[in-house]
Amino acid sequence: MLANTRGFLWSDVETRALLNIWGEQDVQMALDGNFRNSHVYRDVAGRLGEMGFDRTPEQCRIRVKSLKRQYYQAKEGTRRNGHCHKICKFYDEMERILSSRPQMETQDGVATGDEPLDGMEEEGDGTEPAQETLVERAGESSYTQPAVKVEYPAFPIPVTVNSGASVRQPGAQASLGSPSSSRPRRSRKCHASLPLDKLLERFLEHSVEAEENFHKQEEQRQQLEERRREAEHALIERSFSVGGTTQRNMDSILPLVKSIIPPLMPRKHKGQDGRIGIVGGCQEYTGAPYFAAISALKVGADLSHVFCTKDAATVIKSYSPELIVHPVLDGPDAVEEVEKWLPRLHSVVVGPGLGRDDKLLKNAKDIIEKSKARGIPVVIDADGLWLVAQQPAVIHGYPKAILTPNFMEFRRLYEATHHEPLDSSDIQRSALQLSVAMGNLTVVLKGEEDIITNGNSVMVCSQEGSSRRCGGQGDLLSGSLGVLAHWAYSSTAEATKGTSPAMVAAFGACTLTRQCNRQAFHKHGRSMTTSDMLPEIGSAFRKLFES
């Protein structure tokens, strides 16, 4: 199930799941009479997460609070005039949970039960926002809840007469000469004289009006969404029609890969053929950034930098003395430390061994933003793709970005951008749709055949590999792709003959990885690992691109 992360938009299924958890006896007992019970909502949010709904404790608290307010308002309205049940869609569920609980009157005149704050305002003063707008999914009632107050001012009330002058009651002190006395006062609506029945009636009228407005806006939103999908579908159809998307074969692309490879010359200086940065590596995952960084060196980069956590640095450094390791990724100034090196880097690979710690993901996001600002090619793999699935905007539309998902990562990206299940019956079309949805980024879908697309054209790399799959092969691809991307973007337009540099680089990296896999499998068979593929990079490179 696709997690819902869109703020205060709650589906019926989510709401009922929340009520089932919140209504359990142990949860209610934990909430009763306990002001500081934020831990209860953290537990509720965690249990929702296990069911596939991504919600924060604060969102759960606010949703429960709004449901309680709807319930008590509907209950009060039904008691008075018998036709207010409809304003609370989940009335029956709330009745089951709250009917036996003691009620209390709040300052706004609406009974809310025995949890006025629900224990989440541990640090604040317990005040409410000035306005609280409840927005639900289509089909669920939504309205703005104005506070219902009956106030009787303790100060004299001005009375407006026909002449427009303001006459005060005897004994009132006029503040002559003050700035406020010279300005005309805005008239205020006063509902103090209205009985509570009339106030409730007006409130319900406003609620119905707000609900109708919401449904109109929701209908407009759905129409716009439908138009967007139709436009995207038309684009895909045009792309697959004659003269649209083309499937380039290996014989026509390999020469382009060869043309972007810089020649070896004695007058070159260190770093001229590529300085690659690998952003990733934590305590649990140290092999992935090593495979990516060492592959970049063996393909032809001059320097490989690994930006990892402090715990991973010593381990990664012990794998190879050729790597430059920076233990800064989990530091307080991680982004600033990496940014110092960006002017020296030609491309950045984000994700190998990154992990899913919130702090590391946030730092990775900021590093991507800094790299985009400098126009550096960015290859995103592994846990970097997890970050993109959660926040597609971080890389959306960046022309020098390349995503390298396997099938499961591809499914996650597709469903995050399209909000519907992936149809795997036509995987090439789905890959092209993902590229278009991400702003025509280059997408490399790894599989039995590697599908490469930028939304305008499709390449299929069918270079023979092997049936052996082991951890680390994708890191070898991402590391080599970082080097080839630098070479492709540094080449002239004549070298790529009008083909996207990212597409050329991606095809070269896929072909090279498959050839290494084939050669290593020929030597080691079923026992082959990615470490066995590394020594094959040199000979595979010569066979493919230098013969």
XYZ file of C-alpha atoms in Angstrom:
547
model
C 0.000 0.000 0.000
C 1.321 3.409 -0.930
C 1.954 5.485 2.141
C -0.007 8.701 2.373
C 2.252 11.635 3.124
C 0.053 14.546 1.992
C -0.363 16.479 5.201
C -3.935 16.598 6.506
C -5.608 14.677 3.676
C -7.047 11.592 5.328
C -8.835 8.848 3.407
C -11.750 6.954 4.893
C -9.590 3.854 5.206
C -6.886 5.752 7.081
C -9.405 7.420 9.374
C -11.073 4.152 10.309
C -7.683 2.537 10.918
C -6.813 5.444 13.220
C -10.098 5.130 15.100
C -9.662 1.386 15.524
C -6.282 1.958 17.165
C -7.274 5.068 19.145
C -10.462 3.407 20.396
C -8.715 0.431 21.958
C -9.153 0.208 25.699
C -5.459 0.386 26.538
C -5.029 3.530 24.420
C -8.034 5.209 26.035
C -6.797 4.307 29.488
C -3.387 5.787 28.667
C -5.042 9.033 27.530
C -7.470 9.372 30.468
C -6.361 11.911 33.046
C -2.830 12.178 31.657
C -1.805 15.543 30.265
C 1.597 14.438 29.023
C 0.696 11.579 26.740
C 2.512 12.379 23.530
C 4.051 8.918 23.759
C 0.582 7.463 23.207
C 0.248 9.222 19.864
C 3.754 8.194 18.912
C 2.650 4.622 19.474
C -0.534 5.204 17.453
C 1.485 6.690 14.579
C 3.903 3.761 14.726
C 1.065 1.256 14.507
C -0.401 3.150 11.567
C 3.000 2.984 9.893
C 2.995 -0.791 10.259
C -0.311 -0.787 8.352
C 1.228 1.230 5.518
C 0.079 4.742 6.502
C 2.889 7.262 6.990
C 1.617 9.677 9.658
C 3.303 11.741 12.362
C 2.056 11.753 15.981
C 0.992 15.379 15.581
C -1.107 14.565 12.508
C -2.809 11.724 14.402
C -3.530 14.012 17.351
C -5.031 16.749 15.167
C -7.151 14.239 13.237
C -8.559 12.733 16.443
C -9.192 16.170 17.837
C -11.130 17.277 14.751
C -13.177 14.076 14.743
C -14.082 14.605 18.395
C -15.161 18.166 17.699
C -17.337 17.025 14.778
C -18.856 14.291 16.921
C -19.784 16.507 19.860
C -21.129 19.248 17.610
C -23.259 16.715 15.766
C -24.383 15.187 19.059
C -25.368 18.578 20.456
C -27.120 19.583 17.249
C -29.035 16.293 17.102
C -30.164 16.753 20.687
C -31.542 20.209 19.903
C -33.130 19.849 16.486
C -32.537 16.236 15.404
C -31.015 16.816 11.954
C -27.304 17.422 12.551
C -26.070 13.808 12.450
C -24.774 14.215 8.917
C -22.027 16.704 9.800
C -19.971 13.889 11.374
C -19.258 11.123 8.888
C -17.754 8.859 11.526
C -20.475 9.509 14.103
C -21.143 5.820 14.802
C -17.466 4.997 15.375
C -17.009 8.007 17.648
C -20.251 7.187 19.492
C -18.938 3.702 20.200
C -15.691 5.070 21.626
C -16.795 8.236 23.413
C -20.383 7.586 24.500
C -19.318 6.086 27.824
C -16.648 8.682 28.577
C -17.210 11.759 30.813
C -17.788 15.066 29.000
C -16.709 18.560 29.861
C -17.439 22.004 28.474
C -14.573 23.860 26.846
C -14.215 27.597 26.590
C -15.835 27.623 23.144
C -19.036 26.020 24.352
C -18.524 22.654 22.638
C -18.110 19.506 24.642
C -14.870 17.751 23.793
C -14.503 14.946 26.311
C -11.724 14.499 28.785
C -8.782 15.205 26.437
C -8.783 18.946 25.782
C -5.172 18.945 24.594
C -4.484 15.254 24.085
C -1.116 15.617 25.728
C 0.868 16.812 22.711
C 1.517 20.399 23.867
C 4.165 19.418 26.363
C 6.462 22.263 25.418
C 3.920 24.995 24.579
C 1.184 26.836 26.352
C -1.707 24.742 25.092
C -3.170 27.417 22.837
C -5.001 26.595 19.628
C -4.389 28.003 16.131
C -6.628 30.910 15.181
C -8.263 28.864 12.441
C -8.386 25.132 11.929
C -9.516 23.994 8.510
C -10.444 20.365 8.132
C -9.690 19.082 4.660
C -10.721 15.550 3.768
C -10.536 13.412 0.691
C -13.303 13.471 -1.895
C -16.528 12.076 -0.532
C -15.835 13.094 3.089
C -17.325 16.187 4.619
C -14.990 19.108 5.251
C -15.558 22.546 6.612
C -13.952 25.428 8.462
C -14.790 25.400 12.144
C -15.269 28.916 13.480
C -15.171 29.313 17.218
C -18.604 29.747 18.768
C -18.323 32.268 21.588
C -20.813 34.198 23.651
C -19.108 37.225 25.163
C -20.531 40.071 27.216
C -18.054 42.959 27.242
C -17.338 44.563 30.581
C -16.743 47.972 28.985
C -19.404 50.427 27.696
C -20.637 49.660 24.176
C -20.763 52.563 21.659
C -24.180 53.074 20.049
C -24.259 54.245 16.421
C -26.966 56.801 15.555
C -28.202 58.013 12.180
C -25.866 60.986 12.103
C -22.909 58.622 12.137
C -21.663 59.968 15.476
C -20.698 57.550 18.182
C -22.569 58.182 21.425
C -21.116 56.651 24.555
C -22.970 55.679 27.652
C -22.786 58.073 30.586
C -19.723 57.668 32.689
C -17.580 56.376 29.839
C -14.234 58.112 29.509
C -13.425 59.283 26.004
C -9.780 59.254 25.092
C -9.702 62.642 23.363
C -6.719 63.337 21.186
C -5.718 59.712 20.868
C -4.975 58.363 17.376
C -7.763 55.821 17.639
C -10.415 58.452 18.437
C -9.793 60.286 15.173
C -10.203 57.210 12.969
C -13.618 55.755 12.114
C -14.158 52.421 13.769
C -14.994 49.430 11.633
C -18.337 47.945 12.454
C -18.193 44.561 14.103
C -20.786 41.863 13.906
C -22.133 41.226 17.352
C -23.798 37.909 18.032
C -23.942 38.325 21.804
C -27.703 38.802 21.768
C -28.390 35.664 19.723
C -29.435 32.527 21.546
C -27.268 29.456 21.321
C -29.819 27.720 19.051
C -29.504 30.495 16.481
C -25.714 30.476 16.712
C -25.653 26.731 16.190
C -28.015 27.059 13.246
C -25.762 29.656 11.629
C -22.733 27.513 12.294
C -24.352 24.534 10.597
C -25.299 26.686 7.620
C -21.683 27.812 7.285
C -20.558 24.199 7.602
C -22.833 23.050 4.772
C -21.681 25.957 2.614
C -18.024 25.148 3.319
C -18.651 21.493 2.475
C -20.225 22.423 -0.854
C -17.311 24.731 -1.676
C -14.837 21.983 -0.841
C -16.574 19.495 -3.120
C -16.552 22.041 -5.931
C -12.830 22.634 -5.456
C -12.189 18.911 -5.251
C -14.102 18.377 -8.489
C -12.014 21.068 -10.175
C -8.833 19.465 -8.857
C -9.848 16.081 -10.209
C -10.639 17.618 -13.582
C -7.202 19.250 -13.712
C -5.584 15.955 -12.694
C -7.494 14.152 -15.414
C -6.363 16.690 -17.995
C -2.764 16.273 -16.852
C -3.011 12.513 -17.227
C -4.572 12.850 -20.663
C -1.783 15.193 -21.752
C 0.839 12.797 -20.403
C -0.866 9.868 -22.108
C -0.946 11.790 -25.387
C 2.754 12.528 -25.041
C 3.526 8.867 -24.438
C 1.410 7.842 -27.423
C 3.193 10.334 -29.656
C 6.523 9.104 -28.344
C 5.739 5.506 -29.232
C 4.258 6.389 -32.620
C 6.265 6.473 -35.854
C 8.895 9.148 -35.673
C 8.574 9.429 -31.907
C 10.533 7.399 -29.370
C 13.227 5.302 -30.981
C 14.909 2.205 -29.707
C 18.571 2.537 -30.496
C 20.569 -0.651 -30.980
C 23.993 -1.404 -29.607
C 25.768 -1.064 -32.928
C 24.729 2.574 -33.223
C 25.407 3.552 -29.590
C 28.754 1.870 -28.882
C 30.600 4.176 -31.306
C 29.162 7.169 -29.403
C 30.460 5.756 -26.114
C 33.895 5.292 -27.674
C 33.862 8.897 -28.908
C 33.427 10.381 -25.419
C 36.356 8.468 -23.862
C 39.314 10.845 -23.441
C 42.604 9.565 -24.849
C 45.531 8.813 -22.553
C 48.329 11.346 -23.046
C 51.502 11.968 -21.016
C 50.912 15.714 -20.785
C 47.724 15.312 -18.766
C 47.718 16.175 -15.072
C 46.152 14.330 -12.164
C 42.437 14.924 -11.922
C 41.901 15.995 -15.504
C 40.104 12.781 -16.473
C 37.716 12.848 -13.552
C 37.313 13.537 -9.864
C 34.284 11.643 -8.631
C 32.445 12.069 -5.313
C 30.544 9.208 -3.680
C 28.004 10.315 -1.047
C 27.159 7.300 1.102
C 28.491 4.810 3.567
C 27.298 4.301 7.126
C 28.076 1.861 9.926
C 25.928 -0.923 8.426
C 26.900 -0.432 4.770
C 30.545 0.047 3.925
C 30.916 -2.177 0.853
C 28.591 -0.229 -1.442
C 30.498 3.099 -1.432
C 33.762 1.178 -1.816
C 32.514 -0.685 -4.907
C 31.266 2.552 -6.461
C 34.446 4.499 -5.719
C 36.924 1.809 -6.785
C 34.932 1.133 -9.975
C 35.201 4.797 -10.878
C 38.976 4.590 -10.522
C 39.276 1.393 -12.550
C 37.125 2.815 -15.367
C 39.479 5.775 -15.670
C 38.803 8.471 -13.090
C 41.899 9.968 -11.508
C 40.488 10.496 -7.998
C 37.623 9.056 -5.984
C 36.286 10.806 -2.888
C 33.979 9.024 -0.438
C 31.872 11.187 1.893
C 30.658 8.827 4.623
C 29.864 8.677 8.324
C 32.584 8.603 10.945
C 31.920 4.948 11.854
C 32.269 3.822 8.230
C 35.374 5.816 7.313
C 38.045 3.547 8.831
C 36.476 0.434 7.352
C 36.164 1.905 3.854
C 39.697 3.284 3.979
C 41.027 -0.151 4.924
C 39.572 -1.628 1.728
C 41.833 0.436 -0.517
C 44.517 3.108 -0.046
C 43.529 4.687 -3.386
C 40.316 6.154 -1.998
C 40.068 9.584 -0.383
C 37.701 9.157 2.551
C 35.964 12.041 4.327
C 34.217 11.049 7.625
C 31.833 14.011 7.629
C 28.394 12.810 6.492
C 26.914 12.549 10.000
C 28.659 15.623 11.375
C 26.910 18.862 12.375
C 28.417 20.690 9.362
C 28.179 17.823 6.862
C 26.736 19.852 3.978
C 29.264 22.652 4.410
C 32.149 20.143 4.538
C 31.040 18.442 1.322
C 30.308 21.752 -0.364
C 33.976 22.731 0.054
C 34.900 19.880 -2.296
C 32.183 20.359 -4.910
C 34.191 22.863 -7.007
C 36.843 20.134 -7.456
C 34.424 17.324 -8.358
C 33.234 16.517 -11.865
C 30.274 14.341 -10.869
C 28.548 13.093 -7.731
C 27.062 9.665 -6.999
C 24.499 9.783 -4.182
C 23.134 6.747 -2.375
C 25.486 3.741 -2.196
C 25.400 2.588 1.438
C 23.670 5.792 2.533
C 21.096 4.119 4.770
C 17.757 5.640 5.713
C 18.604 7.631 8.793
C 16.672 10.910 8.654
C 19.746 13.007 9.337
C 21.784 11.354 6.581
C 18.906 11.642 4.110
C 18.503 15.330 4.880
C 22.223 15.918 4.378
C 22.109 13.988 1.114
C 19.180 16.112 -0.041
C 21.074 19.331 0.692
C 24.177 18.007 -1.091
C 22.062 17.252 -4.164
C 20.743 20.819 -4.076
C 24.289 22.215 -3.850
C 25.412 19.987 -6.741
C 22.483 21.116 -8.886
C 23.373 24.740 -8.215
C 26.848 24.072 -9.650
C 25.584 22.113 -12.662
C 27.374 18.910 -11.627
C 26.063 15.600 -13.055
C 24.307 13.665 -10.280
C 23.852 9.888 -10.324
C 21.315 8.634 -7.759
C 21.256 4.991 -6.708
C 20.186 2.744 -3.806
C 19.032 4.713 -0.740
C 19.316 7.930 -2.726
C 16.350 6.612 -4.726
C 14.468 6.104 -1.462
C 14.977 9.805 -0.791
C 13.711 10.712 -4.267
C 10.623 8.513 -3.803
C 9.800 10.415 -0.603
C 10.609 13.850 -2.067
C 10.586 13.791 -5.903
C 11.035 17.559 -6.040
C 14.635 17.224 -4.842
C 15.783 16.173 -8.336
C 12.716 16.829 -10.519
C 13.584 18.402 -13.861
C 17.361 18.530 -13.340
C 18.734 17.697 -16.821
C 22.035 16.248 -15.564
C 20.438 13.762 -13.163
C 20.491 10.002 -13.782
C 18.420 7.559 -11.724
C 19.503 3.893 -11.639
C 16.679 1.887 -9.990
C 16.275 -1.866 -9.882
C 12.736 -3.157 -10.342
C 11.620 -2.700 -6.719
C 13.085 0.809 -6.557
C 11.464 1.573 -9.899
C 8.064 0.450 -8.606
C 8.431 2.690 -5.562
C 9.348 5.701 -7.714
C 6.540 5.083 -10.180
C 3.854 4.784 -7.518
C 5.181 7.854 -5.683
C 4.890 9.999 -8.811
C 1.715 8.516 -10.327
C -0.196 7.585 -7.137
C -1.375 4.355 -8.714
C -0.027 0.778 -8.938
C 2.624 -0.015 -11.514
C 1.446 -1.889 -14.608
C 4.382 -4.173 -15.354
C 2.854 -5.554 -18.565
C 4.601 -2.830 -20.603
C 7.693 -1.954 -18.631
C 9.241 0.220 -21.346
C 6.189 2.447 -21.438
C 6.193 2.645 -17.623
C 9.871 3.642 -17.618
C 9.177 6.369 -20.136
C 6.204 7.564 -18.065
C 8.390 7.794 -14.956
C 10.971 9.832 -16.848
C 8.301 12.239 -18.077
C 6.772 12.531 -14.601
C 10.210 13.365 -13.164
C 10.807 16.132 -15.690
C 12.517 14.041 -18.397
C 15.318 12.765 -16.207
C 17.419 9.910 -17.518
C 16.200 6.665 -15.954
C 18.190 3.415 -16.085
C 15.927 0.505 -15.185
C 18.184 -2.449 -14.386
C 16.898 -5.923 -15.180
C 17.087 -8.770 -17.637
C 17.622 -6.021 -20.203
C 18.597 -2.557 -19.051
C 16.056 0.035 -20.215
C 17.407 3.563 -20.596
C 15.103 6.488 -21.323
C 14.885 10.247 -20.961
C 11.209 10.539 -21.903
C 12.011 11.243 -25.553
C 13.903 8.132 -26.611
C 14.471 4.611 -25.332
C 17.598 2.484 -25.432
C 17.695 -1.178 -24.517
C 21.048 -2.611 -23.440
C 20.978 -6.323 -24.167
C 24.698 -6.964 -23.754
C 25.128 -10.536 -22.582
C 25.800 -10.890 -18.863
C 25.037 -13.881 -16.667
C 22.262 -15.283 -14.506
C 24.221 -14.603 -11.323
C 22.970 -11.704 -9.189
C 24.874 -10.601 -6.114
C 25.010 -7.486 -3.979
C 27.245 -4.708 -5.246
C 26.750 -4.984 -8.996
C 24.564 -1.887 -9.001
C 27.281 0.021 -7.133
C 29.782 -0.942 -9.822
C 27.372 0.462 -12.413
C 26.761 3.721 -10.531
C 30.482 4.324 -9.966
C 31.374 3.749 -13.622
C 28.386 5.845 -14.678
C 29.703 8.755 -12.622
C 32.902 8.750 -14.688
C 31.208 8.257 -18.063
C 28.715 11.033 -17.281
C 31.602 13.455 -16.736
C 33.222 12.395 -19.992
C 29.942 12.637 -21.923
C 29.090 16.124 -20.679
C 32.665 17.276 -21.324
C 32.534 16.066 -24.941
C 31.425 18.087 -27.938
C 27.998 17.792 -29.524
C 29.654 16.216 -32.559
C 30.966 13.373 -30.413
C 27.476 12.328 -29.267
C 25.837 13.236 -32.629
C 22.892 14.927 -30.962
C 22.216 12.071 -28.535
C 21.732 12.974 -24.884
C 25.102 12.770 -23.065
C 23.398 11.120 -20.083
C 21.908 8.445 -22.345
C 25.288 7.717 -23.930
C 26.988 7.498 -20.531
C 24.238 5.265 -19.140
C 24.452 2.889 -22.095
C 28.217 2.650 -21.716
C 27.993 1.910 -17.971
C 25.307 -0.756 -18.477
C 27.270 -2.441 -21.242
C 30.488 -2.421 -19.217
C 28.826 -3.823 -16.067
C 27.202 -6.646 -18.031
C 30.484 -7.542 -19.715
C 32.283 -7.642 -16.350
C 29.516 -9.860 -15.002
C 29.862 -12.225 -17.938
C 33.635 -12.501 -17.679
C 33.638 -13.016 -13.898
C 30.894 -15.632 -14.122
C 32.879 -17.485 -16.791
C 35.737 -17.791 -14.293
C 33.910 -18.334 -11.000
C 30.425 -19.585 -11.873
C 27.893 -19.628 -9.075
C 30.445 -18.488 -6.485
C 31.034 -15.211 -8.305
C 30.760 -12.005 -6.231
C 31.130 -8.343 -7.083
C 34.724 -8.457 -5.829
C 35.398 -10.900 -8.682
C 33.947 -8.397 -11.170
C 36.333 -5.587 -10.224
C 39.457 -7.179 -11.816
C 37.480 -7.630 -15.038
C 36.809 -3.917 -15.536
C 40.069 -3.238 -17.376
C 39.818 -6.092 -19.873
C 36.076 -5.564 -20.398
C 36.674 -1.854 -21.046
C 39.339 -2.592 -23.643
C 37.189 -5.189 -25.373
C 34.139 -2.946 -25.630
C 35.533 0.534 -26.158
C 39.153 0.306 -27.283
C 39.118 -2.573 -29.756
